[in-house]
Coordinates of C-alpha atoms in Angstrom, one line a residue:
M289 CA -170.6 83.1 15.9
L290 CA -168.8 85.7 18.0
I291 CA -169.8 89.4 17.7
A292 CA -167.7 92.1 19.4
H293 CA -169.7 95.1 20.4
L294 CA -168.1 98.5 20.9
S295 CA -169.9 101.8 21.6
D296 CA -169.6 105.5 22.2
P297 CA -165.9 106.1 21.5
H298 CA -166.4 109.8 20.9
I299 CA -163.4 110.1 18.7
M300 CA -161.8 113.6 18.5
P301 CA -159.6 115.3 16.0
R302 CA -156.0 114.1 16.3
G303 CA -154.3 115.5 19.5
E304 CA -157.6 116.8 21.1
L305 CA -159.1 115.5 24.3
Y306 CA -162.8 114.5 24.8
Q307 CA -164.4 117.3 26.9
G308 CA -160.9 118.7 27.2
L309 CA -160.1 116.1 29.8
V310 CA -159.9 112.5 28.4
N311 CA -157.9 111.0 25.6
S312 CA -160.8 109.1 24.0
N313 CA -158.7 108.4 20.9
A314 CA -156.1 106.5 22.9
M315 CA -158.8 104.7 24.8
F316 CA -160.4 103.6 21.5
T317 CA -157.0 102.5 20.2
E318 CA -156.7 100.3 23.3
A319 CA -160.2 98.9 22.7
V320 CA -159.2 97.8 19.2
A321 CA -156.0 96.3 20.6
Q322 CA -158.2 94.3 23.0
L323 CA -160.3 93.0 20.1
R324 CA -157.1 91.8 18.4
R325 CA -156.1 89.9 21.6
L326 CA -159.4 88.0 21.8
T327 CA -159.1 84.3 21.2
P328 CA -160.9 83.0 19.3
R329 CA -161.2 86.0 17.1
P330 CA -164.7 87.6 16.8
D331 CA -166.4 87.1 13.4
M332 CA -167.6 90.6 13.2
V333 CA -167.6 93.9 15.1
I334 CA -170.6 96.2 15.7
L335 CA -170.5 99.8 17.0
T336 CA -173.7 101.3 18.4
G337 CA -173.2 105.0 17.8
D338 CA -171.4 108.2 18.9
L339 CA -168.4 107.2 16.8
V340 CA -167.2 110.8 17.0
E341 CA -167.9 113.8 19.3
N342 CA -168.9 116.7 17.0
G343 CA -169.8 115.1 13.7
S344 CA -167.1 116.9 11.8
P345 CA -165.4 115.5 8.6
V346 CA -162.0 115.8 10.3
E347 CA -163.2 113.6 13.2
Y348 CA -164.6 111.0 10.7
Q349 CA -161.3 110.9 8.9
H350 CA -159.4 110.2 12.1
A351 CA -162.1 107.6 13.0
L352 CA -161.6 105.8 9.8
E353 CA -157.8 105.7 10.4
L354 CA -158.4 104.1 13.9
L355 CA -161.1 101.7 12.5
A356 CA -158.7 100.5 9.8
A357 CA -157.0 98.3 12.5
I358 CA -160.2 96.2 12.8
E359 CA -159.8 93.3 10.4
Q360 CA -163.3 91.8 10.8
P361 CA -166.4 93.1 9.0
L362 CA -167.6 96.2 10.7
L363 CA -171.2 97.4 11.2
V364 CA -171.8 100.9 12.5
I365 CA -174.8 103.1 13.2
P366 CA -174.9 106.8 14.2
G367 CA -175.6 108.2 17.6
N368 CA -176.7 111.7 18.7
H369 CA -173.1 113.1 18.5
D370 CA -172.8 111.9 14.9
E371 CA -173.9 114.0 11.9
R372 CA -175.9 111.8 9.5
E373 CA -174.6 113.1 6.2
A374 CA -171.0 113.3 7.3
F375 CA -171.4 109.8 8.6
R376 CA -172.9 108.6 5.3
S377 CA -170.0 110.2 3.4
A378 CA -167.4 108.6 5.7
F379 CA -168.8 105.1 5.1
S380 CA -169.9 105.6 1.5
D381 CA -167.9 102.6 0.4
H382 CA -169.8 100.3 2.7
P383 CA -172.1 98.2 0.6
L384 CA -175.0 98.4 3.2
M385 CA -174.9 102.2 3.5
P386 CA -178.2 103.8 2.3
R387 CA -177.7 106.6 -0.2
T388 CA -180.6 108.7 1.2
G389 CA -182.7 108.9 4.4
P390 CA -182.0 107.2 7.7
L391 CA -179.0 104.9 7.9
H392 CA -180.9 101.6 8.5
F393 CA -179.5 98.4 7.2
V394 CA -179.8 94.6 7.3
A395 CA -176.7 92.5 7.3
D396 CA -177.7 88.9 6.5
T397 CA -174.7 87.3 4.8
L398 CA -172.1 87.5 7.6
G399 CA -173.1 84.4 9.6
P400 CA -176.1 82.6 11.1
V401 CA -177.2 85.7 13.0
R402 CA -178.8 88.5 11.0
I403 CA -177.9 92.1 12.2
V404 CA -180.5 94.8 11.8
G405 CA -179.2 98.4 12.2
L406 CA -181.7 101.1 13.2
D407 CA -180.9 104.8 12.8
I408 CA -183.2 106.5 15.3
T409 CA -181.2 109.7 15.6
V410 CA -183.0 113.1 15.5
P411 CA -180.8 115.7 13.7
D412 CA -179.7 118.5 16.0
D413 CA -181.1 116.8 19.1
H414 CA -179.9 114.2 21.6
H415 CA -183.0 111.9 22.1
G416 CA -183.9 109.2 19.7
D417 CA -187.3 108.6 18.0
F418 CA -188.7 105.4 16.7
D419 CA -191.2 107.0 14.4
A420 CA -193.8 105.5 12.2
A421 CA -191.5 105.3 9.2
A422 CA -188.9 103.5 11.2
G423 CA -191.6 101.1 12.4
D424 CA -192.7 100.3 8.9
W425 CA -189.0 99.7 7.9
L426 CA -188.3 97.4 10.8
E427 CA -191.5 95.4 10.3
A428 CA -190.5 94.8 6.7
A429 CA -187.0 93.8 7.7
L430 CA -188.0 91.4 10.4
S431 CA -190.8 89.8 8.4
A432 CA -188.4 89.0 5.6
E433 CA -186.9 86.2 7.7
P434 CA -189.1 85.9 10.8
D435 CA -187.5 82.7 12.1
R436 CA -183.8 83.6 11.7
P437 CA -181.8 84.5 14.8
T438 CA -181.6 88.3 14.7
I439 CA -180.0 91.2 16.6
V440 CA -181.4 94.7 16.4
M441 CA -178.9 97.4 17.1
M442 CA -179.7 101.1 17.8
H443 CA -178.2 104.0 19.8
Q444 CA -180.6 105.4 22.4
P445 CA -182.2 102.8 24.6
P446 CA -186.0 102.5 24.6
F447 CA -186.4 102.3 28.4
L448 CA -185.8 104.4 31.4
S449 CA -182.5 103.5 33.1
G450 CA -183.2 105.3 36.4
I451 CA -180.4 107.7 35.8
P452 CA -182.4 110.9 35.4
F453 CA -180.0 113.1 33.5
I454 CA -179.6 110.5 30.7
D455 CA -183.2 109.3 30.6
D456 CA -184.2 112.7 29.2
Y457 CA -182.5 111.6 26.0
N458 CA -183.8 108.0 25.6
C459 CA -185.6 106.7 22.5
R460 CA -189.1 108.0 22.2
N461 CA -192.1 105.9 21.0
S462 CA -190.6 102.8 22.6
E463 CA -194.1 101.3 22.7
R464 CA -194.2 101.2 18.9
L465 CA -190.8 99.4 18.9
A466 CA -191.8 96.9 21.6
A467 CA -195.0 96.0 19.7
I468 CA -193.0 95.1 16.6
I469 CA -190.2 93.2 18.4
A470 CA -192.7 91.2 20.4
R471 CA -194.1 89.7 17.2
Y472 CA -190.7 88.2 16.3
P473 CA -189.4 85.8 18.9
A474 CA -186.3 85.1 16.9
V475 CA -185.0 88.5 17.9
E476 CA -182.2 87.4 20.3
R477 CA -181.2 90.8 21.6
V478 CA -181.8 94.5 21.2
L479 CA -178.4 96.2 21.6
T480 CA -177.9 99.9 22.3
G481 CA -175.2 102.3 23.5
H482 CA -175.7 106.0 24.7
I483 CA -175.8 105.3 28.4
H484 CA -172.0 104.6 28.7
R485 CA -172.8 101.7 31.1
F486 CA -173.6 98.1 30.8
M487 CA -177.3 97.4 31.7
Q488 CA -179.6 94.5 30.9
V489 CA -183.4 94.5 31.0
R490 CA -186.3 92.4 29.6
F491 CA -187.9 94.1 26.6
A492 CA -190.7 93.0 24.4
G493 CA -190.2 89.3 25.1
T494 CA -186.4 89.4 24.6
L495 CA -183.4 90.9 26.3
L496 CA -182.0 94.4 25.8
C497 CA -178.3 95.2 26.6
T498 CA -176.6 98.6 26.7
A499 CA -172.9 98.6 25.9
P500 CA -170.4 100.5 28.0
S501 CA -168.4 103.3 26.4
T502 CA -164.8 102.8 25.4
T503 CA -164.2 106.1 27.2
T504 CA -165.9 107.6 30.2
A505 CA -168.8 106.1 32.2
I506 CA -171.9 108.1 33.0
A507 CA -172.2 108.2 36.8
L508 CA -174.6 105.6 38.3
R509 CA -176.7 108.1 40.2
L510 CA -180.3 106.9 40.7
S511 CA -181.7 109.7 42.8
P512 CA -184.4 111.8 41.0
D513 CA -182.4 115.0 41.6
A514 CA -179.0 113.5 40.8
E515 CA -176.5 115.9 39.3
P516 CA -175.0 114.9 35.9
A517 CA -171.5 113.5 36.2
S518 CA -169.1 111.0 34.6
Y519 CA -166.3 108.8 35.8
I520 CA -163.2 107.3 34.2
E521 CA -164.1 103.8 35.2
P522 CA -162.5 100.7 33.6
P523 CA -163.8 100.7 30.0
A524 CA -165.2 97.6 28.5
L525 CA -166.8 96.0 25.4
L526 CA -169.4 93.3 25.0
L527 CA -168.9 89.9 23.3
H528 CA -172.0 88.2 22.0
H529 CA -171.6 84.5 21.5
W530 CA -174.4 82.8 19.5
K531 CA -174.6 79.0 19.5
A532 CA -177.5 77.0 18.0
D533 CA -178.1 75.1 21.2
T534 CA -178.1 78.0 23.6
G535 CA -178.9 81.1 21.6
L536 CA -177.0 84.3 22.4
I537 CA -174.7 84.6 25.5
T538 CA -173.4 88.1 26.3
H539 CA -170.0 88.6 28.0
H540 CA -168.8 91.9 29.6
V541 CA -165.1 92.2 28.7
P542 CA -162.9 94.8 30.5
I543 CA -160.5 96.6 28.2
G544 CA -156.8 96.4 29.3
T545 CA -154.1 94.0 30.3
F546 CA -154.5 92.5 33.8
R547 CA -152.5 90.2 36.1
G548 CA -152.8 86.6 35.1
P549 CA -153.5 84.0 34.1
L550 CA -153.3 82.7 37.6
P551 CA -153.8 79.0 38.7
F552 CA -157.4 78.0 38.7
F553 CA -158.9 78.0 42.2

């Protein structure tokens, strides 16, 4: 089972630039084109938040137009730049979209790997919060099929990356999340976005991966007094390949066309 993983496209109204500087819409269009070039084709696509920049209906309308080029089943959770009710309205025709409350879901009919989506956003703020209610919901979701290979996807990462200006906005109450995940060894990965970089860390007895953004990369500045900054680095997506004999293998896939193929050497 192949799962393509996009994150943080920050789609803007048509013709507008992200932060007034970067054409995030064109970059996301190229990311979708990269998906269509992959062979074999992914079985599904997941997107871990910050679909749009300002949470406006016009942005979601444009996002839906760009997402329409994705032919596979699509699973999306909101990030801190999304607006929950506008997001809910935009995806109201998705069968897994909750009608009220946080936008959690369980996708268990799309293949051997079950996908659990967690909405940990805090309205009008940028950090995430895995509160007690989210804990109860996740415990129930995981306990329903405790031995089935599972991915948990969320937006803000529940660890400190070492980049001080983004760590202020991580997921709070990570100890609660870790305690639940640790009880379910069948959780193959916890997948997040938000950091605009690829990172990997052990978490609660499994692996946690952060996906790069399809637009800018947050600067890898690890000094405690580092100034916030971003770069236009080569964007990328992740490809998660689940096989019964190995479990989940995660690939980092640069977005673009590159010289090759060259002779193998």
